[in-house]
Amino acid sequence: METDNGGSMESNQESRIVKIFGVKFDQLTFDEAYAKFVQYMADDTTQSIFTPNSEIVMKADEDSEFKAVLNSGDLVIPDGIGVILASKINGLGLTERVPGIEMMGRILEYCNLAGKSIYLFGGKPGVAEIAAENIQKSFPNLKVVGYRDGYFEAKESPKILDAINEVKPDVLFVALGAPKQELWIHKNQKLLNTKVAMGVGGALDVYAGVVKRAPAVFRKIGLEWFYRLIIQPSRIGRMMVLPKFLIKAILARFFN
């Protein structure tokens, strides 16, 4: 095992924090992570939720600024099966995946029951609007107070921030892809007038019906990535990150 100063793999049982290649994860089950979200809804300040998978961890391992941003997250949950396997290989204690899209689904259920409001930020033009319509149909008691696509220049960011703060959403879903969404949340967290800001990657594409999730059987055994590869062979380049990540995790187990 290496410390964060040198390195890659670390587990602190007292704080229930695990570090994989220097990226921290909260050692929580899905239900425990959801309970943290519920606690955040009672806070007065904006809390951030990040959902790294193995591809994002590898990006952070090569980018110290991005790694620091991920580690600043108030709740950091393991989205991918690769992260769980790396934890098991190194005996770090992460027990289950906490997929970002499933956490988003649970949060939407909460907002529907509690009559809370959401804002959708990200995706290609038109995607957030369709996702908002579909979410509103499925969860009629929550309030979709705004949406906008993820295509903007840096100089437009203050206007976007103002538009979000004007409608005061309880939950802000940011779907800009990594690392852009985490960097945007981190930069604006203290300025946001919302309870929770969560990076959700391509989740809006799913809610808009542009992308279909893998069948439940693939998700249950952690092979959602394989299903996506089957239906989108062009993703092979990105998918090669997973075996590289696992090889690196095995080497960390035996040589650190």
GROMACS .gro file of C-alpha atoms in nm:
model
  256
    1MET     CA    1   0.000   0.000   0.000
    2GLU     CA    2   0.110   0.354  -0.068
    3THR     CA    3   0.013   0.674   0.101
    4ASP     CA    4  -0.160   0.949  -0.088
    5ASN     CA    5   0.161   1.152  -0.091
    6GLY     CA    6   0.344   0.886  -0.287
    7GLY     CA    7   0.077   0.717  -0.430
    8SER     CA    8  -0.200   0.494  -0.519
    9MET     CA    9  -0.375   0.263  -0.276
   10GLU     CA   10  -0.490   0.343   0.076
   11SER     CA   11  -0.770   0.261   0.318
   12ASN     CA   12  -0.861   0.454   0.631
   13GLN     CA   13  -1.116   0.250   0.822
   14GLU     CA   14  -1.179   0.522   1.082
   15SER     CA   15  -1.289   0.780   0.826
   16ARG     CA   16  -1.423   0.514   0.589
   17ILE     CA   17  -1.223   0.661   0.302
   18VAL     CA   18  -1.055   0.448   0.036
   19LYS     CA   19  -0.800   0.586  -0.211
   20ILE     CA   20  -0.740   0.419  -0.544
   21PHE     CA   21  -0.446   0.567  -0.734
   22GLY     CA   22  -0.484   0.869  -0.508
   23VAL     CA   23  -0.856   0.921  -0.582
   24LYS     CA   24  -1.073   0.904  -0.272
   25PHE     CA   25  -1.395   0.706  -0.244
   26ASP     CA   26  -1.640   0.697   0.042
   27GLN     CA   27  -1.665   0.342   0.174
   28LEU     CA   28  -2.043   0.327   0.168
   29THR     CA   29  -2.313   0.097   0.038
   30PHE     CA   30  -2.571   0.232  -0.203
   31ASP     CA   31  -2.823   0.282   0.078
   32GLU     CA   32  -2.563   0.457   0.296
   33ALA     CA   33  -2.467   0.688   0.010
   34TYR     CA   34  -2.833   0.773  -0.045
   35ALA     CA   35  -2.869   0.845   0.328
   36LYS     CA   36  -2.582   1.095   0.296
   37PHE     CA   37  -2.770   1.267   0.014
   38VAL     CA   38  -3.079   1.294   0.236
   39GLN     CA   39  -2.864   1.455   0.506
   40TYR     CA   40  -2.731   1.704   0.251
   41MET     CA   41  -3.084   1.815   0.173
   42ALA     CA   42  -3.107   1.955   0.525
   43ASP     CA   43  -2.781   2.152   0.494
   44ASP     CA   44  -2.756   2.522   0.419
   45THR     CA   45  -2.458   2.492   0.185
   46THR     CA   46  -2.416   2.322  -0.153
   47GLN     CA   47  -2.278   1.967  -0.133
   48SER     CA   48  -2.111   1.793  -0.428
   49ILE     CA   49  -2.150   1.433  -0.542
   50PHE     CA   50  -1.899   1.279  -0.783
   51THR     CA   51  -1.920   0.933  -0.941
   52PRO     CA   52  -1.579   0.822  -1.077
   53ASN     CA   53  -1.533   0.499  -1.270
   54SER     CA   54  -1.204   0.340  -1.373
   55GLU     CA   55  -1.171   0.565  -1.680
   56ILE     CA   56  -1.211   0.877  -1.467
   57VAL     CA   57  -0.963   0.748  -1.208
   58MET     CA   58  -0.707   0.691  -1.485
   59LYS     CA   59  -0.762   1.048  -1.609
   60ALA     CA   60  -0.710   1.179  -1.257
   61ASP     CA   61  -0.396   0.972  -1.215
   62GLU     CA   62  -0.244   1.169  -1.501
   63ASP     CA   63  -0.386   1.507  -1.395
   64SER     CA   64  -0.311   1.623  -1.041
   65GLU     CA   65  -0.553   1.918  -1.065
   66PHE     CA   66  -0.841   1.691  -1.164
   67LYS     CA   67  -0.747   1.448  -0.888
   68ALA     CA   68  -0.759   1.728  -0.631
   69VAL     CA   69  -1.103   1.832  -0.758
   70LEU     CA   70  -1.238   1.476  -0.729
   71ASN     CA   71  -1.095   1.453  -0.378
   72SER     CA   72  -1.275   1.775  -0.284
   73GLY     CA   73  -1.611   1.607  -0.344
   74ASP     CA   74  -1.838   1.582  -0.041
   75LEU     CA   75  -1.956   1.239  -0.152
   76VAL     CA   76  -1.747   1.034  -0.397
   77ILE     CA   77  -1.901   0.701  -0.497
   78PRO     CA   78  -1.764   0.413  -0.710
   79ASP     CA   79  -1.958   0.410  -1.033
   80GLY     CA   80  -1.780   0.130  -1.219
   81ILE     CA   81  -1.709  -0.238  -1.159
   82GLY     CA   82  -1.339  -0.171  -1.225
   83VAL     CA   83  -1.312   0.042  -0.912
   84ILE     CA   84  -1.471  -0.233  -0.702
   85LEU     CA   85  -1.239  -0.497  -0.849
   86ALA     CA   86  -0.934  -0.278  -0.781
   87SER     CA   87  -1.052  -0.238  -0.422
   88LYS     CA   88  -1.096  -0.613  -0.381
   89ILE     CA   89  -0.757  -0.689  -0.536
   90ASN     CA   90  -0.593  -0.457  -0.284
   91GLY     CA   91  -0.817  -0.536   0.013
   92LEU     CA   92  -0.943  -0.179   0.050
   93GLY     CA   93  -1.301  -0.245   0.155
   94LEU     CA   94  -1.531  -0.109  -0.117
   95THR     CA   95  -1.816  -0.359  -0.124
   96GLU     CA   96  -2.053  -0.255  -0.401
   97ARG     CA   97  -2.097  -0.031  -0.701
   98VAL     CA   98  -2.297   0.286  -0.653
   99PRO     CA   99  -2.383   0.369  -1.016
  100GLY     CA  100  -2.438   0.738  -1.071
  101ILE     CA  101  -2.744   0.689  -1.290
  102GLU     CA  102  -2.907   0.469  -1.026
  103MET     CA  103  -2.828   0.720  -0.754
  104MET     CA  104  -2.983   0.987  -0.976
  105GLY     CA  105  -3.291   0.770  -1.007
  106ARG     CA  106  -3.318   0.734  -0.630
  107ILE     CA  107  -3.273   1.110  -0.590
  108LEU     CA  108  -3.551   1.174  -0.841
  109GLU     CA  109  -3.778   0.944  -0.640
  110TYR     CA  110  -3.691   1.143  -0.326
  111CYS     CA  111  -3.760   1.473  -0.500
  112ASN     CA  112  -4.092   1.340  -0.627
  113LEU     CA  113  -4.205   1.229  -0.282
  114ALA     CA  114  -4.081   1.546  -0.112
  115GLY     CA  115  -4.194   1.790  -0.382
  116LYS     CA  116  -3.840   1.914  -0.443
  117SER     CA  117  -3.703   2.086  -0.752
  118ILE     CA  118  -3.429   1.995  -1.000
  119TYR     CA  119  -3.228   2.158  -1.277
  120LEU     CA  120  -3.071   1.966  -1.568
  121PHE     CA  121  -2.748   2.106  -1.712
  122GLY     CA  122  -2.563   1.930  -1.992
  123GLY     CA  123  -2.591   1.705  -2.293
  124LYS     CA  124  -2.620   1.791  -2.659
  125PRO     CA  125  -2.870   2.056  -2.771
  126GLY     CA  126  -3.223   1.931  -2.712
  127VAL     CA  127  -3.127   1.641  -2.486
  128ALA     CA  128  -3.180   1.817  -2.153
  129GLU     CA  129  -3.520   1.944  -2.270
  130ILE     CA  130  -3.642   1.596  -2.368
  131ALA     CA  131  -3.495   1.447  -2.050
  132ALA     CA  132  -3.680   1.712  -1.849
  133GLU     CA  133  -4.008   1.625  -2.020
  134ASN     CA  134  -3.962   1.252  -1.959
  135ILE     CA  135  -3.857   1.301  -1.597
  136GLN     CA  136  -4.157   1.527  -1.533
  137LYS     CA  137  -4.391   1.261  -1.675
  138SER     CA  138  -4.235   0.987  -1.461
  139PHE     CA  139  -4.210   1.201  -1.147
  140PRO     CA  140  -4.507   1.442  -1.162
  141ASN     CA  141  -4.467   1.577  -0.808
  142LEU     CA  142  -4.113   1.708  -0.845
  143LYS     CA  143  -4.046   2.041  -1.015
  144VAL     CA  144  -3.813   2.072  -1.315
  145VAL     CA  145  -3.731   2.440  -1.274
  146GLY     CA  146  -3.485   2.463  -1.560
  147TYR     CA  147  -3.255   2.297  -1.812
  148ARG     CA  148  -2.992   2.385  -2.068
  149ASP     CA  149  -2.746   2.200  -2.289
  150GLY     CA  150  -2.378   2.157  -2.215
  151TYR     CA  151  -2.243   2.351  -2.511
  152PHE     CA  152  -2.111   2.686  -2.397
  153GLU     CA  153  -1.800   2.901  -2.392
  154ALA     CA  154  -1.618   2.974  -2.067
  155LYS     CA  155  -1.734   3.336  -2.075
  156GLU     CA  156  -2.097   3.215  -2.062
  157SER     CA  157  -2.051   3.026  -1.735
  158PRO     CA  158  -2.143   3.321  -1.507
  159LYS     CA  159  -2.473   3.365  -1.694
  160ILE     CA  160  -2.547   2.995  -1.659
  161LEU     CA  161  -2.472   3.017  -1.288
  162ASP     CA  162  -2.705   3.316  -1.253
  163ALA     CA  163  -2.983   3.134  -1.439
  164ILE     CA  164  -2.952   2.834  -1.208
  165ASN     CA  165  -2.942   3.045  -0.893
  166GLU     CA  166  -3.244   3.247  -1.004
  167VAL     CA  167  -3.468   2.939  -0.993
  168LYS     CA  168  -3.302   2.791  -0.680
  169PRO     CA  169  -3.320   2.419  -0.759
  170ASP     CA  170  -3.288   2.179  -0.467
  171VAL     CA  171  -3.077   1.947  -0.682
  172LEU     CA  172  -2.858   2.034  -0.980
  173PHE     CA  173  -2.762   1.751  -1.217
  174VAL     CA  174  -2.453   1.840  -1.423
  175ALA     CA  175  -2.400   1.623  -1.731
  176LEU     CA  176  -2.093   1.771  -1.897
  177GLY     CA  177  -1.880   1.457  -1.889
  178ALA     CA  178  -1.558   1.413  -1.695
  179PRO     CA  179  -1.354   1.610  -1.612
  180LYS     CA  180  -1.558   1.913  -1.725
  181GLN     CA  181  -1.856   1.852  -1.495
  182GLU     CA  182  -1.646   1.801  -1.183
  183LEU     CA  183  -1.432   2.107  -1.260
  184TRP     CA  184  -1.746   2.319  -1.317
  185ILE     CA  185  -1.908   2.204  -0.993
  186HIS     CA  186  -1.589   2.257  -0.795
  187LYS     CA  187  -1.534   2.606  -0.936
  188ASN     CA  188  -1.891   2.717  -0.866
  189GLN     CA  189  -1.984   2.515  -0.557
  190LYS     CA  190  -1.963   2.805  -0.312
  191LEU     CA  191  -2.161   3.027  -0.548
  192LEU     CA  192  -2.446   2.786  -0.622
  193ASN     CA  193  -2.785   2.833  -0.460
  194THR     CA  194  -2.875   2.463  -0.444
  195LYS     CA  195  -2.855   2.183  -0.189
  196VAL     CA  196  -2.675   1.926  -0.403
  197ALA     CA  197  -2.476   1.944  -0.727
  198MET     CA  198  -2.411   1.604  -0.880
  199GLY     CA  199  -2.204   1.504  -1.182
  200VAL     CA  200  -2.407   1.255  -1.386
  201GLY     CA  201  -2.210   1.205  -1.709
  202GLY     CA  202  -2.431   1.065  -1.984
  203ALA     CA  203  -2.739   1.012  -1.766
  204LEU     CA  204  -2.943   1.276  -1.949
  205ASP     CA  205  -2.897   1.080  -2.272
  206VAL     CA  206  -3.061   0.784  -2.100
  207TYR     CA  207  -3.350   0.988  -1.961
  208ALA     CA  208  -3.398   1.148  -2.302
  209GLY     CA  209  -3.412   0.804  -2.465
  210VAL     CA  210  -3.107   0.874  -2.682
  211VAL     CA  211  -2.910   0.592  -2.516
  212LYS     CA  212  -3.049   0.271  -2.367
  213ARG     CA  213  -2.908   0.118  -2.051
  214ALA     CA  214  -2.786  -0.239  -2.056
  215PRO     CA  215  -3.040  -0.508  -1.962
  216ALA     CA  216  -3.064  -0.576  -1.589
  217VAL     CA  217  -2.872  -0.904  -1.615
  218PHE     CA  218  -2.565  -0.721  -1.752
  219ARG     CA  219  -2.592  -0.452  -1.483
  220LYS     CA  220  -2.629  -0.705  -1.203
  221ILE     CA  221  -2.302  -0.884  -1.286
  222GLY     CA  222  -2.109  -0.565  -1.358
  223LEU     CA  223  -2.089  -0.610  -1.735
  224GLU     CA  224  -2.277  -0.301  -1.845
  225TRP     CA  225  -1.953  -0.182  -2.008
  226PHE     CA  226  -1.944  -0.505  -2.215
  227TYR     CA  227  -2.301  -0.455  -2.334
  228ARG     CA  228  -2.216  -0.100  -2.444
  229LEU     CA  229  -1.917  -0.237  -2.634
  230ILE     CA  230  -2.138  -0.492  -2.812
  231ILE     CA  231  -2.384  -0.229  -2.934
  232GLN     CA  232  -2.116   0.037  -2.992
  233PRO     CA  233  -1.795  -0.136  -3.115
  234SER     CA  234  -1.647   0.209  -3.179
  235ARG     CA  235  -1.605   0.240  -2.800
  236ILE     CA  236  -1.326  -0.022  -2.803
  237GLY     CA  237  -1.060   0.246  -2.758
  238ARG     CA  238  -1.225   0.381  -2.442
  239MET     CA  239  -1.301   0.032  -2.314
  240MET     CA  240  -0.932  -0.061  -2.323
  241VAL     CA  241  -0.890   0.162  -2.019
  242LEU     CA  242  -1.054  -0.103  -1.799
  243PRO     CA  243  -0.798  -0.383  -1.854
  244LYS     CA  244  -0.514  -0.130  -1.822
  245PHE     CA  245  -0.667  -0.008  -1.497
  246LEU     CA  246  -0.698  -0.361  -1.357
  247ILE     CA  247  -0.343  -0.453  -1.458
  248LYS     CA  248  -0.224  -0.141  -1.277
  249ALA     CA  249  -0.428  -0.241  -0.971
  250ILE     CA  250  -0.273  -0.590  -0.971
  251LEU     CA  251   0.076  -0.445  -0.998
  252ALA     CA  252  -0.002  -0.210  -0.708
  253ARG     CA  253  -0.106  -0.512  -0.501
  254PHE     CA  254   0.219  -0.698  -0.550
  255PHE     CA  255   0.480  -0.427  -0.598
  256ASN     CA  256   0.380  -0.147  -0.359
   0.00000   0.00000   0.00000
